[in-house]
CSV table of C-alpha atoms in Angstrom, one decimal:
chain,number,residue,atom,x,y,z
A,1,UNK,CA,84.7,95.5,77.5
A,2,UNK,CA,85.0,97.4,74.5
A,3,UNK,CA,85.5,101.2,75.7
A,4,UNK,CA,89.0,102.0,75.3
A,5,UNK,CA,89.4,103.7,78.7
A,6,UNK,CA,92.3,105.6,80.1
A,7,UNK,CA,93.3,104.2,83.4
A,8,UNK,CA,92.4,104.8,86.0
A,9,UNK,CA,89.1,105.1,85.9
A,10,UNK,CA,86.8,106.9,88.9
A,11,UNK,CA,83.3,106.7,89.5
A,12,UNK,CA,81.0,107.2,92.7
A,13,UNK,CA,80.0,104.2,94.9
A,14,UNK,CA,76.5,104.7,93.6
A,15,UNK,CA,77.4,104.2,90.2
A,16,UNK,CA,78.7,100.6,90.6
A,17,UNK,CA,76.2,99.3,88.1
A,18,UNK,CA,76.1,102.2,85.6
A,19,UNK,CA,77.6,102.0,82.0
A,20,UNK,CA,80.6,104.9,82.0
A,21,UNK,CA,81.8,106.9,79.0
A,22,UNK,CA,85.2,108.8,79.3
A,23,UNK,CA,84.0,112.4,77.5
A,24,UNK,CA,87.2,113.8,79.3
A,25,UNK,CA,90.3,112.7,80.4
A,26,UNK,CA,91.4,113.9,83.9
A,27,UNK,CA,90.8,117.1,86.0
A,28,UNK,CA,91.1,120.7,84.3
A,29,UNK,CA,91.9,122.2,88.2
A,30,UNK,CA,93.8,118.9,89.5
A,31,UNK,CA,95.5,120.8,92.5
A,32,UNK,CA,93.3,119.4,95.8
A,33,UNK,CA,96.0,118.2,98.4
A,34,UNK,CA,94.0,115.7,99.0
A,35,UNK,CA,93.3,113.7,95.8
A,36,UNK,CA,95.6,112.1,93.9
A,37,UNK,CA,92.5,110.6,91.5
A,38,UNK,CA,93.9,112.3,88.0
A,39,UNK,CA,97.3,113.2,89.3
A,40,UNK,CA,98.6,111.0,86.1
A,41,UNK,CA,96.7,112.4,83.6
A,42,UNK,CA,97.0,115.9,81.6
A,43,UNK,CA,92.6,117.6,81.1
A,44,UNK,CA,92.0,116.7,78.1
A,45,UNK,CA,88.3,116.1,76.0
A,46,UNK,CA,87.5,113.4,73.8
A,47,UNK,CA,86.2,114.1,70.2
A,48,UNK,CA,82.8,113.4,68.9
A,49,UNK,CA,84.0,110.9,66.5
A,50,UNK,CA,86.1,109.2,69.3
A,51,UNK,CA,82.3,109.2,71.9
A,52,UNK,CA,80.1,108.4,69.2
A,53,UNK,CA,82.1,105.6,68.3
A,54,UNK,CA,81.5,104.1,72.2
A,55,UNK,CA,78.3,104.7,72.5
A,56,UNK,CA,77.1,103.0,69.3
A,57,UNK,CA,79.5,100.0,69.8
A,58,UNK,CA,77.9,99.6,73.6
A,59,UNK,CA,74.3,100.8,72.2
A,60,UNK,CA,74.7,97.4,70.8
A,61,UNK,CA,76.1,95.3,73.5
A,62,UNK,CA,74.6,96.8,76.1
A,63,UNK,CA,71.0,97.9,75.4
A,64,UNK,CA,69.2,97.6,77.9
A,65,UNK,CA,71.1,100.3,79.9
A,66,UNK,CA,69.6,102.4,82.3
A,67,UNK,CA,72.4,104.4,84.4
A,68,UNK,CA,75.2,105.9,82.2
A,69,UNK,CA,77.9,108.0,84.3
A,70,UNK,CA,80.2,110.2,82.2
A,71,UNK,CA,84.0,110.5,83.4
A,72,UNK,CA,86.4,111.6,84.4
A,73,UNK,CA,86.7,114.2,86.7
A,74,UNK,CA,85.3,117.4,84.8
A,75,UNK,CA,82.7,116.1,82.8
A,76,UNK,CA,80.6,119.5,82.8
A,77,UNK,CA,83.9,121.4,81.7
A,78,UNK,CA,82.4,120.5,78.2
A,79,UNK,CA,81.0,123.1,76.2
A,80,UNK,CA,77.5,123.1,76.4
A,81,UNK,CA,76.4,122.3,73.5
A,82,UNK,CA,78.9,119.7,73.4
A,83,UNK,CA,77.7,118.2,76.4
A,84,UNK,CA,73.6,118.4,75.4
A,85,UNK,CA,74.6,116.9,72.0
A,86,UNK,CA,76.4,113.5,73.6
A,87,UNK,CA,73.3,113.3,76.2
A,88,UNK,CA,70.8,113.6,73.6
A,89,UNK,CA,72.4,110.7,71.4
A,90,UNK,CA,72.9,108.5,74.9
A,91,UNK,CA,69.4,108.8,75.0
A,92,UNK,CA,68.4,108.1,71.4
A,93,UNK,CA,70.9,105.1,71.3
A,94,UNK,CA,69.4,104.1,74.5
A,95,UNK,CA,66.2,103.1,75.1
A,96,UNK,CA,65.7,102.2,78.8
A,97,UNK,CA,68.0,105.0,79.5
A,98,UNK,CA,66.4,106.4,83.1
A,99,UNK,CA,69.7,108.8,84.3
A,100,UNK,CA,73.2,110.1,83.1
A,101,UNK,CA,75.3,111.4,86.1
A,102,UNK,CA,78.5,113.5,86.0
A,103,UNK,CA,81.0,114.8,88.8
A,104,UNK,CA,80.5,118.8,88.7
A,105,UNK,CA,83.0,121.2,90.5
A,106,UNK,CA,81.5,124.3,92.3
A,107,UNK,CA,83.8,126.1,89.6
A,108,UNK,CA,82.3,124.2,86.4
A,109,UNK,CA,78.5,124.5,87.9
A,110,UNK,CA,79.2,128.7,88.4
A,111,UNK,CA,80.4,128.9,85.6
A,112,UNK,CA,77.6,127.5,83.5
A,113,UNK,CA,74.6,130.7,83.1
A,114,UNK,CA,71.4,129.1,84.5
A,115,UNK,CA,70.3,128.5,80.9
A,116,UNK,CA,72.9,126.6,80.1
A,117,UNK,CA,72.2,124.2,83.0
A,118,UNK,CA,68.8,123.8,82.0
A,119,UNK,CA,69.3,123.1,78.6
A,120,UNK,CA,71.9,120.3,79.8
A,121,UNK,CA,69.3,119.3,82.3
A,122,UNK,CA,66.2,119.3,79.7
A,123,UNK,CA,68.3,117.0,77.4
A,124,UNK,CA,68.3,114.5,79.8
A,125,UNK,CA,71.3,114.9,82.1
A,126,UNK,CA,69.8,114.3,85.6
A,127,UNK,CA,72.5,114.4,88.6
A,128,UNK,CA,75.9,116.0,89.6
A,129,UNK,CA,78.1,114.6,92.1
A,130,UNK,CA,79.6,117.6,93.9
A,131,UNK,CA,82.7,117.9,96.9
A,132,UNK,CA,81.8,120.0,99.4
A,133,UNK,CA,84.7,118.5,101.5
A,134,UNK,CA,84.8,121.1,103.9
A,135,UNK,CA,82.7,124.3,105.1
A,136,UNK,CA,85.5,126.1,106.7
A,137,UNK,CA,87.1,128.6,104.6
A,138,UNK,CA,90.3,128.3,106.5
A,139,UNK,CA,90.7,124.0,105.5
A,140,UNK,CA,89.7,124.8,102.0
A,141,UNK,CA,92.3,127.0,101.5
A,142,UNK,CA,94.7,124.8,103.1
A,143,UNK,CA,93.9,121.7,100.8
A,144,UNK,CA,94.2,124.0,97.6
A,145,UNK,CA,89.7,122.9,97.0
A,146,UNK,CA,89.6,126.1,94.4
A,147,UNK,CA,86.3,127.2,96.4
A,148,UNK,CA,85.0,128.9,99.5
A,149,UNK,CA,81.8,127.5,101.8
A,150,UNK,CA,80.4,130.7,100.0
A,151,UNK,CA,80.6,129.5,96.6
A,152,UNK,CA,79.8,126.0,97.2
A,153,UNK,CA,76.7,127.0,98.5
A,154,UNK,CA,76.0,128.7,95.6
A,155,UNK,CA,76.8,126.2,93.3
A,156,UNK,CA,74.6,123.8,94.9
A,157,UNK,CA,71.8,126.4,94.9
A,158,UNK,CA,72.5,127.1,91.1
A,159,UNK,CA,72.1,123.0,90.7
A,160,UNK,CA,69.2,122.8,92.5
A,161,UNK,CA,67.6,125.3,90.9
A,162,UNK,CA,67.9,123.7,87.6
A,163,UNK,CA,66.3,121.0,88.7
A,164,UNK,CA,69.6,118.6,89.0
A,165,UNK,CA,69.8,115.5,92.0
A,166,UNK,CA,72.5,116.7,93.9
A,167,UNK,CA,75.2,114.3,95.7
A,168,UNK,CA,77.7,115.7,97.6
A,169,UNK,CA,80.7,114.2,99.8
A,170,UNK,CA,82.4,116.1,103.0
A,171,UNK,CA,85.3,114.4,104.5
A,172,UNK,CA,86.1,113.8,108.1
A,173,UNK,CA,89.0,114.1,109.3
A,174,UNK,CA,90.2,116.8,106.7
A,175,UNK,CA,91.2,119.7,109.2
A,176,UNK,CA,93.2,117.5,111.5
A,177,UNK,CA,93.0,117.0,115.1
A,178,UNK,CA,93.9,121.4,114.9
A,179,UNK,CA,91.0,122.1,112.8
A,180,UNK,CA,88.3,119.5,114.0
A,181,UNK,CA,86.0,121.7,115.1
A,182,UNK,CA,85.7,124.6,112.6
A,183,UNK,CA,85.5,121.8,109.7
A,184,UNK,CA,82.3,120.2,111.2
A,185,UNK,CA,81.2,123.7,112.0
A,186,UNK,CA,81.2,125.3,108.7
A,187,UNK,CA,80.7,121.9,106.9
A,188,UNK,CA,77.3,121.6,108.9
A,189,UNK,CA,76.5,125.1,108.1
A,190,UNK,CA,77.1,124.8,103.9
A,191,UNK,CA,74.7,121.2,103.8
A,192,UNK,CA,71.9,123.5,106.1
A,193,UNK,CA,72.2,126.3,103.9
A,194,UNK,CA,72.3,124.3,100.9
A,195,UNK,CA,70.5,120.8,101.6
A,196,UNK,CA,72.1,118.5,99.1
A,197,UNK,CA,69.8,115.4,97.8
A,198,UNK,CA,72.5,113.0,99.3
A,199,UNK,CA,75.3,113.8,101.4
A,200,UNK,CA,78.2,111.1,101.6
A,201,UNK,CA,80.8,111.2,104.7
A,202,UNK,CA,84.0,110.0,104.0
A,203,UNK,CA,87.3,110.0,106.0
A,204,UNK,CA,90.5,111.5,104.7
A,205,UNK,CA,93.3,108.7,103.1
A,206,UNK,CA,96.1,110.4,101.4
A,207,UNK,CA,98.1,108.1,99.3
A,208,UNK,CA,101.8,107.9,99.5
A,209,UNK,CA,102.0,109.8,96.2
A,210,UNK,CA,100.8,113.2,98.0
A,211,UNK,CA,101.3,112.8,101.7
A,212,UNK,CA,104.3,115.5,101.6
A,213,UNK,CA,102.1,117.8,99.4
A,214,UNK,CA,99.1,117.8,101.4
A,215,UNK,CA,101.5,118.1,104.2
A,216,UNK,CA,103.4,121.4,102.3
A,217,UNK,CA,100.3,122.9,101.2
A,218,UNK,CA,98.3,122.6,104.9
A,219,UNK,CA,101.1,125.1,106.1
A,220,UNK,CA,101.2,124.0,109.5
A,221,UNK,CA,101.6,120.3,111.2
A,222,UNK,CA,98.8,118.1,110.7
A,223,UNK,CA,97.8,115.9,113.2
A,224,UNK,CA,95.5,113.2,112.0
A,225,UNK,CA,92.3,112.5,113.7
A,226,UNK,CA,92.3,109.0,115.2
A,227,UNK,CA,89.2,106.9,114.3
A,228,UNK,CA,87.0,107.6,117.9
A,229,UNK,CA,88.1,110.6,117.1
A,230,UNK,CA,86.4,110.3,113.7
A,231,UNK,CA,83.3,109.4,115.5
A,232,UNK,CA,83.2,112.1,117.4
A,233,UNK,CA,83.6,114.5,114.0
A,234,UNK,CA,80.8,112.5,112.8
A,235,UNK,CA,78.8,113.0,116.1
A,236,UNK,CA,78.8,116.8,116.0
A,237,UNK,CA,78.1,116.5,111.9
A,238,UNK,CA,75.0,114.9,112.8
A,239,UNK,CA,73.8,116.5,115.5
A,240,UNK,CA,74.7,120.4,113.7
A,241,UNK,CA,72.7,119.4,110.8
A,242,UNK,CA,69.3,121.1,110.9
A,243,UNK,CA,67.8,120.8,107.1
A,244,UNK,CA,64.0,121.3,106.5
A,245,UNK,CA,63.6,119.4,103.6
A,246,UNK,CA,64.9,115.1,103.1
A,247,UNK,CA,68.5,114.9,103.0
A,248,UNK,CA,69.4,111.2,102.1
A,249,UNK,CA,72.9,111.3,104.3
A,250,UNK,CA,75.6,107.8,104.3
A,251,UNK,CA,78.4,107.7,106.6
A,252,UNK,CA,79.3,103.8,104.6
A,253,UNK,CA,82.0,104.3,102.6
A,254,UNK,CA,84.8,101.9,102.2
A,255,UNK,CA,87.2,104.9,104.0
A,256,UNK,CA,84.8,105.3,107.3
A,257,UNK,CA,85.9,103.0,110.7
A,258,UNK,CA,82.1,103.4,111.6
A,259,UNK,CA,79.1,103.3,109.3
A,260,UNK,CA,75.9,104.6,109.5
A,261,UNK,CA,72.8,106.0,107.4
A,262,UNK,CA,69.7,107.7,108.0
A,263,UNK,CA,67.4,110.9,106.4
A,264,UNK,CA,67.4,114.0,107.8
A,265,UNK,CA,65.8,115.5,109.5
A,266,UNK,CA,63.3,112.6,110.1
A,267,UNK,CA,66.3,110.1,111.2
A,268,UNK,CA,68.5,112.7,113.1
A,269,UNK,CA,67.7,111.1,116.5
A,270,UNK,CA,68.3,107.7,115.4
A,271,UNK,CA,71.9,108.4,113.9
A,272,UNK,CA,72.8,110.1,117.0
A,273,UNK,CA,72.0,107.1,119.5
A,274,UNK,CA,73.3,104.9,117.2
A,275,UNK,CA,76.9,106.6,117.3
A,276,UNK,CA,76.4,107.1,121.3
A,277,UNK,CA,76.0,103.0,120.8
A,278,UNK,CA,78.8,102.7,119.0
A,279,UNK,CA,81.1,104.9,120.9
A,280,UNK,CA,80.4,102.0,123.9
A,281,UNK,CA,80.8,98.9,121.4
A,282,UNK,CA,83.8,99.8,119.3
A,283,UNK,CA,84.5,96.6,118.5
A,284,UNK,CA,81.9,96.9,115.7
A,285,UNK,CA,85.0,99.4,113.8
A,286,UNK,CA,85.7,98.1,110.5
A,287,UNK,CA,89.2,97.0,110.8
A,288,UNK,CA,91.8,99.2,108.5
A,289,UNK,CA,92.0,96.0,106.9
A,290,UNK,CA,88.6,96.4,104.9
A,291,UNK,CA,88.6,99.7,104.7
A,292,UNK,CA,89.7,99.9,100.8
A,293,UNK,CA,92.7,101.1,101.0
């Protein structure tokens, strides 16, 4: 390929088939305990000359796009009218062009004025992919997330509002055994009070490069939740989740010993005997072995 990316390069599962454009290098916060995703990189943003360069090279070699994500971590750090002027040329230099997708931190949506959002969104940018992580105030301070369950509820309100698709990930097992149930607790209560689009469960994998700090940081001894013990966060997730309008939720990413996928709140029921199922079958776990890791 011809982009000249800095490695390594994220994207969400969803995004698997999208064309991606590095507009920033890194994470501007960088300090979650729990991800180690742009530990290796210093935030830095790409200049016009550098992006307009990609996008009329793969304008060319790639026309008939239609999904364009733009990387890495803190995409909507941009200025504004940086960021409406590299969406409106994706979309000029792109024909079939049908969505252009960014991560969005609670911090970076807040701090955008409503205005701001909609001129970003009115230029074509359609979806933010957003952590929620956690709803307890207590775990989110102990994995250094930069936000409280009162803030990312407002920042997924504020997303909404402009008229944004809204994905957001939560992810099991992040309290520990100690903090199991105040995690699905609060976690429940931010995704009923601010019903994302999509809502992605994962399960927490800390790579060897920040076990100790994750460990430091948490302040107390963590005790990993064992994966029937995962079930049962995902169980009480489930079955604590009351939204009025469709929430498209996955429990199937690579990280997750058990899988499964519904819609609230028409589905709710189903998910729930289908973990009671698997809680009596689990030999249908994913062995660690394909858990992409």
């Amino acid at each position: 390929m011809m982009l000249n990316y800095s490695y390594p390069l994220y994207r969400p599962p969803s995004e698997a088939d999208s064309l991606i454009f590095q507009v920033t290098l890194g994470c501007s916060f960088n300090e979650c305990s729990f991800c180690d995703m742009y530990r290796s990189k210093e935030y830095s943003e790409r200049p016009w000359d550098e992006v307009k360069a990609e996008i009329d090279i793969m304008s060319k070699t790639l026309p008939e796009t239609r999904r364009i994500f733009l990387a890495d971590g803190d995409a909507l750090n941009l200025q504004t009218d940086y960021m409406k002027n590299i969406v409106k040329y994706l979309y000029e230099k792109f024909p079939n062009l049908e969505r252009i997708s960014c991560y969005a931190m609670p911090m970076n949506v807040l701090k955008k004025t409503p205005e701001e959002l909609k001129t970003l969104r009115d230029a074509g940018l359609n979806m933010f992919y957003l952590g929620i992580e956690s709803g307890s105030d207590v775990i989110l301070k102990k994995v250094t997330k930069g936000a409280t369950a009162a803030t990312i509820i407002r920042a997924c309100k504020k997303a909404k509002d402009a008229g944004y698709i809204l994905s957001c990930m939560i992810i099991l097992g992040l309290g520990g055994k100690t903090h199991s149930k105040e995690h699905i607790k609060g976690t429940a209560e931010v995704i009923n009070a601010s019903a994302p689009h999509y809502v992605g469960a994962l399960t927490l994998y800390l790579e060897n490069g920040i076990k100790d700090e994750f460990k430091t940081k948490f302040g107390e001894p963590f005790i990993p939740v064992s994966d029937a013990e995962s079930l049962d966060e995902l169980e009480d997730l489930v079955g604590q989740i009351d939204v009025k309008s469709d929430v498209i939720f996955r429990a199937n990413h690579g990280s997750n010993a058990y899988t499964i996928k519904g819609t609230f709140p028409h589905d709710k029921q189903e998910m729930l005997d289908k973990i009671s199922w698997m809680k009596q079958h689990p030999e249908v776990m994913r062995p660690t072995g394909l858990r992409g890791f």
